[in-house]
Amino acid sequence: MSRLSDHMIASAILALALLVTACAGGDDVQPAAGSKQVTFKVRLDGIDSRALSDGSQATRLEAVAYDASGKAVQVRSGLMTDLQGSVTFNLVEGVTYRFAFWAQSPSATCYTLSNDYTAVAVDYSGTANDDSRDAFFQHIDSYTVGASTAMQAVTLVRPLAQVDFVVAPDEWERVVRSTSPVTATGFTLPAGLYTRLNLLTGEVSAPTSQPVSLASAPVPTVSTLQPDGSYRHTPMLVLDGSQYVWLSMGYVLAPPAPSTSMLSQVALAMTSGTAKAITTIAVPSVPYKRNRRTVIVLSQLASKLQAGAPQVNETSSNIR
């Protein structure tokens, strides 16, 4: 009698353990009766194919299926390779679901997925020039599962805007050859930056009440002196057929397209190799837009640095 009881108890514990494991993993051990497989082929829409903003950092994929009320019913994780990946859900035939997809760098600590899988929180603390903050998102409002296995394509875009400070190569070389070359940059953004993305709708909320400072970090473009005395700059940003040196860059959570928002002022801080502050360049009224980059081309930078002013102004900024 005791042996049978022990056996029954052990079997019950094992069954419970298997159930807990199946729920925690997010993958069905065996598809439920009447369920159909729905596979999403996911691709990332990169801004360009160069060393920055090419989407290659965002290799961790999270996908969520929700019921009609917006409650998460299945969560899938995947791996993005060469900007592509896939996830498969086992869903009930005839039922309509909602979906959200989120891709980011595995090393990024600035994004937090909410416990109910309906939102992503953005933390702006950290440094400028950090491409691991690159991230992608998409949502599907309504999808009804059919009678057979299905495959759907979905393209993820950045819910972010990228803010870039750049300078022409010849102008940058004059800076590099100066007695106090710029080796690191950071910048300050105004209050009002959005910190929460709704995965079900794509809307943003929870603006910051204080300005945000992205700490100084090495200049993204590396300038290497060549045997002939010239410099080789990598990576470069190409705009309208012309190449520019990247001085600084950062990402900002942006409202859904096609709306364009405005930063009241962005201030670029430049330092030398001794961490000595050289100058700050303030740019008023900077526009930004989801999945686009705002480019601020600095003019006569060497002259401005030589003037030694603690702050100078720049007025040119354009969405690309």
PDB file of C-alpha atoms in Angstrom, residues 29-219:
ATOM      1  CA  VAL A  29       5.385  20.160 -25.764  1.00  0.00           C
ATOM      2  CA  GLN A  30       2.656  18.881 -28.070  1.00  0.00           C
ATOM      3  CA  PRO A  31       0.217  21.016 -30.089  1.00  0.00           C
ATOM      4  CA  ALA A  32      -3.276  21.057 -28.593  1.00  0.00           C
ATOM      5  CA  ALA A  33      -6.059  19.352 -30.502  1.00  0.00           C
ATOM      6  CA  GLY A  34      -7.344  21.604 -33.273  1.00  0.00           C
ATOM      7  CA  SER A  35      -4.282  23.847 -33.218  1.00  0.00           C
ATOM      8  CA  LYS A  36      -2.403  24.940 -36.320  1.00  0.00           C
ATOM      9  CA  GLN A  37       1.172  26.050 -36.776  1.00  0.00           C
ATOM     10  CA  VAL A  38       1.674  29.652 -37.812  1.00  0.00           C
ATOM     11  CA  THR A  39       5.252  30.582 -38.702  1.00  0.00           C
ATOM     12  CA  PHE A  40       6.414  34.164 -39.077  1.00  0.00           C
ATOM     13  CA  LYS A  41       9.423  34.841 -41.276  1.00  0.00           C
ATOM     14  CA  VAL A  42      10.959  37.944 -39.733  1.00  0.00           C
ATOM     15  CA  ARG A  43      13.322  40.426 -41.351  1.00  0.00           C
ATOM     16  CA  LEU A  44      14.819  43.671 -40.093  1.00  0.00           C
ATOM     17  CA  ASP A  45      14.670  46.893 -42.055  1.00  0.00           C
ATOM     18  CA  GLY A  46      18.112  48.465 -41.523  1.00  0.00           C
ATOM     19  CA  ILE A  47      18.759  52.152 -42.222  1.00  0.00           C
ATOM     20  CA  ASP A  48      21.823  51.229 -44.221  1.00  0.00           C
ATOM     21  CA  SER A  49      24.371  48.445 -44.646  1.00  0.00           C
ATOM     22  CA  ARG A  50      27.405  50.013 -43.015  1.00  0.00           C
ATOM     23  CA  ALA A  51      29.154  49.432 -39.705  1.00  0.00           C
ATOM     24  CA  LEU A  52      26.637  51.527 -37.759  1.00  0.00           C
ATOM     25  CA  SER A  53      22.864  51.185 -38.042  1.00  0.00           C
ATOM     26  CA  ASP A  54      23.019  48.015 -40.119  1.00  0.00           C
ATOM     27  CA  GLY A  55      20.761  46.069 -37.746  1.00  0.00           C
ATOM     28  CA  SER A  56      23.371  43.385 -37.089  1.00  0.00           C
ATOM     29  CA  GLN A  57      23.363  44.082 -33.339  1.00  0.00           C
ATOM     30  CA  ALA A  58      19.699  43.092 -32.955  1.00  0.00           C
ATOM     31  CA  THR A  59      20.010  39.297 -32.874  1.00  0.00           C
ATOM     32  CA  ARG A  60      17.651  38.492 -29.985  1.00  0.00           C
ATOM     33  CA  LEU A  61      14.026  38.154 -31.121  1.00  0.00           C
ATOM     34  CA  GLU A  62      10.942  38.042 -28.895  1.00  0.00           C
ATOM     35  CA  ALA A  63       7.506  37.356 -30.388  1.00  0.00           C
ATOM     36  CA  VAL A  64       4.195  37.378 -28.539  1.00  0.00           C
ATOM     37  CA  ALA A  65       0.716  36.156 -29.480  1.00  0.00           C
ATOM     38  CA  TYR A  66      -2.182  37.849 -27.666  1.00  0.00           C
ATOM     39  CA  ASP A  67      -5.867  37.100 -27.483  1.00  0.00           C
ATOM     40  CA  ALA A  68      -8.376  39.695 -28.687  1.00  0.00           C
ATOM     41  CA  SER A  69      -8.291  41.469 -25.320  1.00  0.00           C
ATOM     42  CA  GLY A  70      -4.526  41.945 -25.464  1.00  0.00           C
ATOM     43  CA  LYS A  71      -3.537  39.226 -22.992  1.00  0.00           C
ATOM     44  CA  ALA A  72      -0.372  37.329 -23.918  1.00  0.00           C
ATOM     45  CA  VAL A  73      -1.143  33.664 -24.623  1.00  0.00           C
ATOM     46  CA  GLN A  74       2.123  32.459 -26.193  1.00  0.00           C
ATOM     47  CA  VAL A  75       5.669  33.853 -26.149  1.00  0.00           C
ATOM     48  CA  ARG A  76       8.405  32.750 -28.513  1.00  0.00           C
ATOM     49  CA  SER A  77      12.115  33.567 -28.632  1.00  0.00           C
ATOM     50  CA  GLY A  78      14.311  33.365 -31.699  1.00  0.00           C
ATOM     51  CA  LEU A  79      17.689  34.251 -33.147  1.00  0.00           C
ATOM     52  CA  MET A  80      18.188  36.761 -35.938  1.00  0.00           C
ATOM     53  CA  THR A  81      20.957  35.929 -38.417  1.00  0.00           C
ATOM     54  CA  ASP A  82      21.824  38.277 -41.286  1.00  0.00           C
ATOM     55  CA  LEU A  83      18.762  40.365 -40.353  1.00  0.00           C
ATOM     56  CA  GLN A  84      16.421  37.353 -40.694  1.00  0.00           C
ATOM     57  CA  GLY A  85      14.787  34.860 -38.365  1.00  0.00           C
ATOM     58  CA  SER A  86      11.595  32.911 -37.726  1.00  0.00           C
ATOM     59  CA  VAL A  87       9.221  31.949 -34.917  1.00  0.00           C
ATOM     60  CA  THR A  88       6.402  29.391 -34.868  1.00  0.00           C
ATOM     61  CA  PHE A  89       3.198  29.468 -32.823  1.00  0.00           C
ATOM     62  CA  ASN A  90       0.690  26.651 -32.217  1.00  0.00           C
ATOM     63  CA  LEU A  91      -2.669  28.428 -32.338  1.00  0.00           C
ATOM     64  CA  VAL A  92      -6.341  27.493 -32.378  1.00  0.00           C
ATOM     65  CA  GLU A  93      -8.005  27.298 -35.771  1.00  0.00           C
ATOM     66  CA  GLY A  94     -10.614  29.988 -36.360  1.00  0.00           C
ATOM     67  CA  VAL A  95      -9.447  32.196 -33.484  1.00  0.00           C
ATOM     68  CA  THR A  96      -8.240  35.761 -34.098  1.00  0.00           C
ATOM     69  CA  TYR A  97      -4.989  36.827 -32.429  1.00  0.00           C
ATOM     70  CA  ARG A  98      -2.816  39.913 -32.122  1.00  0.00           C
ATOM     71  CA  PHE A  99       0.996  39.779 -32.370  1.00  0.00           C
ATOM     72  CA  ALA A 100       4.045  41.818 -31.431  1.00  0.00           C
ATOM     73  CA  PHE A 101       7.698  41.361 -32.382  1.00  0.00           C
ATOM     74  CA  TRP A 102      10.742  42.895 -30.704  1.00  0.00           C
ATOM     75  CA  ALA A 103      14.428  42.479 -31.680  1.00  0.00           C
ATOM     76  CA  GLN A 104      17.418  43.876 -29.803  1.00  0.00           C
ATOM     77  CA  SER A 105      21.037  43.213 -28.958  1.00  0.00           C
ATOM     78  CA  PRO A 106      21.464  40.517 -26.272  1.00  0.00           C
ATOM     79  CA  SER A 107      23.950  42.824 -24.539  1.00  0.00           C
ATOM     80  CA  ALA A 108      21.608  45.826 -24.371  1.00  0.00           C
ATOM     81  CA  THR A 109      20.455  46.588 -20.823  1.00  0.00           C
ATOM     82  CA  CYS A 110      18.518  49.726 -21.742  1.00  0.00           C
ATOM     83  CA  TYR A 111      15.322  47.857 -22.699  1.00  0.00           C
ATOM     84  CA  THR A 112      12.999  46.012 -20.312  1.00  0.00           C
ATOM     85  CA  LEU A 113      10.051  43.901 -21.454  1.00  0.00           C
ATOM     86  CA  SER A 114       7.088  44.229 -19.082  1.00  0.00           C
ATOM     87  CA  ASN A 115       5.917  41.175 -17.146  1.00  0.00           C
ATOM     88  CA  ASP A 116       2.691  41.034 -19.159  1.00  0.00           C
ATOM     89  CA  TYR A 117       4.587  41.352 -22.471  1.00  0.00           C
ATOM     90  CA  THR A 118       2.627  44.424 -23.554  1.00  0.00           C
ATOM     91  CA  ALA A 119       5.310  47.121 -23.327  1.00  0.00           C
ATOM     92  CA  VAL A 120       9.025  47.874 -23.480  1.00  0.00           C
ATOM     93  CA  ALA A 121      10.585  50.415 -21.111  1.00  0.00           C
ATOM     94  CA  VAL A 122      13.540  52.499 -22.326  1.00  0.00           C
ATOM     95  CA  ASP A 123      16.375  53.597 -20.029  1.00  0.00           C
ATOM     96  CA  TYR A 124      18.421  56.474 -21.446  1.00  0.00           C
ATOM     97  CA  SER A 125      21.270  56.205 -18.956  1.00  0.00           C
ATOM     98  CA  GLY A 126      24.509  55.130 -20.607  1.00  0.00           C
ATOM     99  CA  THR A 127      26.853  56.483 -23.227  1.00  0.00           C
ATOM    100  CA  ALA A 128      26.584  58.042 -26.636  1.00  0.00           C
ATOM    101  CA  ASN A 129      27.860  56.156 -29.703  1.00  0.00           C
ATOM    102  CA  ASP A 130      26.408  52.852 -28.476  1.00  0.00           C
ATOM    103  CA  ASP A 131      25.015  50.898 -31.428  1.00  0.00           C
ATOM    104  CA  SER A 132      23.916  48.053 -29.147  1.00  0.00           C
ATOM    105  CA  ARG A 133      20.877  50.245 -28.410  1.00  0.00           C
ATOM    106  CA  ASP A 134      19.627  49.559 -31.941  1.00  0.00           C
ATOM    107  CA  ALA A 135      16.249  47.788 -31.775  1.00  0.00           C
ATOM    108  CA  PHE A 136      13.333  46.808 -34.020  1.00  0.00           C
ATOM    109  CA  PHE A 137       9.599  46.321 -33.575  1.00  0.00           C
ATOM    110  CA  GLN A 138       6.368  45.444 -35.342  1.00  0.00           C
ATOM    111  CA  HIS A 139       2.794  44.639 -34.340  1.00  0.00           C
ATOM    112  CA  ILE A 140      -0.111  42.913 -36.094  1.00  0.00           C
ATOM    113  CA  ASP A 141      -3.561  44.039 -34.994  1.00  0.00           C
ATOM    114  CA  SER A 142      -5.554  41.038 -36.223  1.00  0.00           C
ATOM    115  CA  TYR A 143      -4.764  37.612 -37.652  1.00  0.00           C
ATOM    116  CA  THR A 144      -7.237  34.719 -37.851  1.00  0.00           C
ATOM    117  CA  VAL A 145      -5.787  31.209 -37.866  1.00  0.00           C
ATOM    118  CA  GLY A 146      -6.823  29.187 -40.912  1.00  0.00           C
ATOM    119  CA  ALA A 147      -7.442  25.497 -41.459  1.00  0.00           C
ATOM    120  CA  SER A 148      -3.887  24.671 -42.527  1.00  0.00           C
ATOM    121  CA  THR A 149      -0.310  25.447 -41.572  1.00  0.00           C
ATOM    122  CA  ALA A 150       0.520  29.036 -42.480  1.00  0.00           C
ATOM    123  CA  MET A 151       3.639  31.095 -43.102  1.00  0.00           C
ATOM    124  CA  GLN A 152       3.597  34.884 -42.862  1.00  0.00           C
ATOM    125  CA  ALA A 153       6.262  37.491 -43.623  1.00  0.00           C
ATOM    126  CA  VAL A 154       6.743  40.407 -41.247  1.00  0.00           C
ATOM    127  CA  THR A 155       9.220  43.291 -41.438  1.00  0.00           C
ATOM    128  CA  LEU A 156      10.422  44.940 -38.251  1.00  0.00           C
ATOM    129  CA  VAL A 157      11.392  48.620 -38.242  1.00  0.00           C
ATOM    130  CA  ARG A 158      13.003  50.802 -35.628  1.00  0.00           C
ATOM    131  CA  PRO A 159      10.630  52.427 -33.150  1.00  0.00           C
ATOM    132  CA  LEU A 160      13.597  54.746 -32.702  1.00  0.00           C
ATOM    133  CA  ALA A 161      15.036  57.793 -34.379  1.00  0.00           C
ATOM    134  CA  GLN A 162      18.790  58.086 -34.734  1.00  0.00           C
ATOM    135  CA  VAL A 163      20.482  61.433 -34.077  1.00  0.00           C
ATOM    136  CA  ASP A 164      23.848  61.815 -35.840  1.00  0.00           C
ATOM    137  CA  PHE A 165      26.533  64.496 -35.634  1.00  0.00           C
ATOM    138  CA  VAL A 166      28.835  64.339 -38.672  1.00  0.00           C
ATOM    139  CA  VAL A 167      31.561  66.402 -40.332  1.00  0.00           C
ATOM    140  CA  ALA A 168      33.240  66.427 -43.744  1.00  0.00           C
ATOM    141  CA  PRO A 169      36.487  64.372 -43.908  1.00  0.00           C
ATOM    142  CA  ASP A 170      38.759  67.304 -44.840  1.00  0.00           C
ATOM    143  CA  GLU A 171      37.355  69.374 -41.980  1.00  0.00           C
ATOM    144  CA  TRP A 172      37.814  66.453 -39.592  1.00  0.00           C
ATOM    145  CA  GLU A 173      41.437  65.996 -40.637  1.00  0.00           C
ATOM    146  CA  ARG A 174      42.133  69.592 -39.647  1.00  0.00           C
ATOM    147  CA  VAL A 175      40.712  68.746 -36.228  1.00  0.00           C
ATOM    148  CA  VAL A 176      42.713  65.502 -35.962  1.00  0.00           C
ATOM    149  CA  ARG A 177      45.956  67.328 -36.759  1.00  0.00           C
ATOM    150  CA  SER A 178      45.298  70.045 -34.176  1.00  0.00           C
ATOM    151  CA  THR A 179      46.936  70.232 -30.753  1.00  0.00           C
ATOM    152  CA  SER A 180      43.710  69.151 -29.009  1.00  0.00           C
ATOM    153  CA  PRO A 181      42.061  66.585 -31.278  1.00  0.00           C
ATOM    154  CA  VAL A 182      38.578  65.402 -30.384  1.00  0.00           C
ATOM    155  CA  THR A 183      38.665  61.777 -29.248  1.00  0.00           C
ATOM    156  CA  ALA A 184      35.339  61.370 -27.438  1.00  0.00           C
ATOM    157  CA  THR A 185      31.838  62.785 -27.670  1.00  0.00           C
ATOM    158  CA  GLY A 186      28.596  62.762 -25.740  1.00  0.00           C
ATOM    159  CA  PHE A 187      25.435  64.780 -25.928  1.00  0.00           C
ATOM    160  CA  THR A 188      22.540  66.138 -23.938  1.00  0.00           C
ATOM    161  CA  LEU A 189      18.899  65.768 -24.943  1.00  0.00           C
ATOM    162  CA  PRO A 190      15.992  67.814 -23.583  1.00  0.00           C
ATOM    163  CA  ALA A 191      13.256  66.655 -21.225  1.00  0.00           C
ATOM    164  CA  GLY A 192      10.261  65.009 -22.827  1.00  0.00           C
ATOM    165  CA  LEU A 193      11.916  61.904 -24.282  1.00  0.00           C
ATOM    166  CA  TYR A 194       9.503  58.981 -24.417  1.00  0.00           C
ATOM    167  CA  THR A 195      10.408  55.973 -22.275  1.00  0.00           C
ATOM    168  CA  ARG A 196       7.624  53.453 -22.934  1.00  0.00           C
ATOM    169  CA  LEU A 197       6.590  51.628 -26.120  1.00  0.00           C
ATOM    170  CA  ASN A 198       3.208  49.882 -26.276  1.00  0.00           C
ATOM    171  CA  LEU A 199       3.830  46.619 -28.140  1.00  0.00           C
ATOM    172  CA  LEU A 200       0.151  46.190 -29.023  1.00  0.00           C
ATOM    173  CA  THR A 201      -0.301  49.605 -30.644  1.00  0.00           C
ATOM    174  CA  GLY A 202       3.149  51.076 -31.289  1.00  0.00           C
ATOM    175  CA  GLU A 203       2.265  54.195 -29.306  1.00  0.00           C
ATOM    176  CA  VAL A 204       4.801  55.845 -26.989  1.00  0.00           C
ATOM    177  CA  SER A 205       4.299  57.412 -23.555  1.00  0.00           C
ATOM    178  CA  ALA A 206       5.925  58.310 -20.214  1.00  0.00           C
ATOM    179  CA  PRO A 207       8.113  61.277 -21.245  1.00  0.00           C
ATOM    180  CA  THR A 208      11.111  62.160 -19.095  1.00  0.00           C
ATOM    181  CA  SER A 209      10.737  65.137 -16.769  1.00  0.00           C
ATOM    182  CA  GLN A 210      14.430  66.040 -16.874  1.00  0.00           C
ATOM    183  CA  PRO A 211      17.050  66.404 -19.637  1.00  0.00           C
ATOM    184  CA  VAL A 212      18.980  63.262 -20.564  1.00  0.00           C
ATOM    185  CA  SER A 213      22.765  63.145 -20.830  1.00  0.00           C
ATOM    186  CA  LEU A 214      24.479  60.447 -22.876  1.00  0.00           C
ATOM    187  CA  ALA A 215      27.951  60.110 -21.376  1.00  0.00           C
ATOM    188  CA  SER A 216      31.072  60.666 -23.441  1.00  0.00           C
ATOM    189  CA  ALA A 217      32.399  57.721 -25.466  1.00  0.00           C
ATOM    190  CA  PRO A 218      35.038  57.299 -28.210  1.00  0.00           C
ATOM    191  CA  VAL A 219      34.210  58.914 -31.552  1.00  0.00           C
TER     192      VAL A 219
END
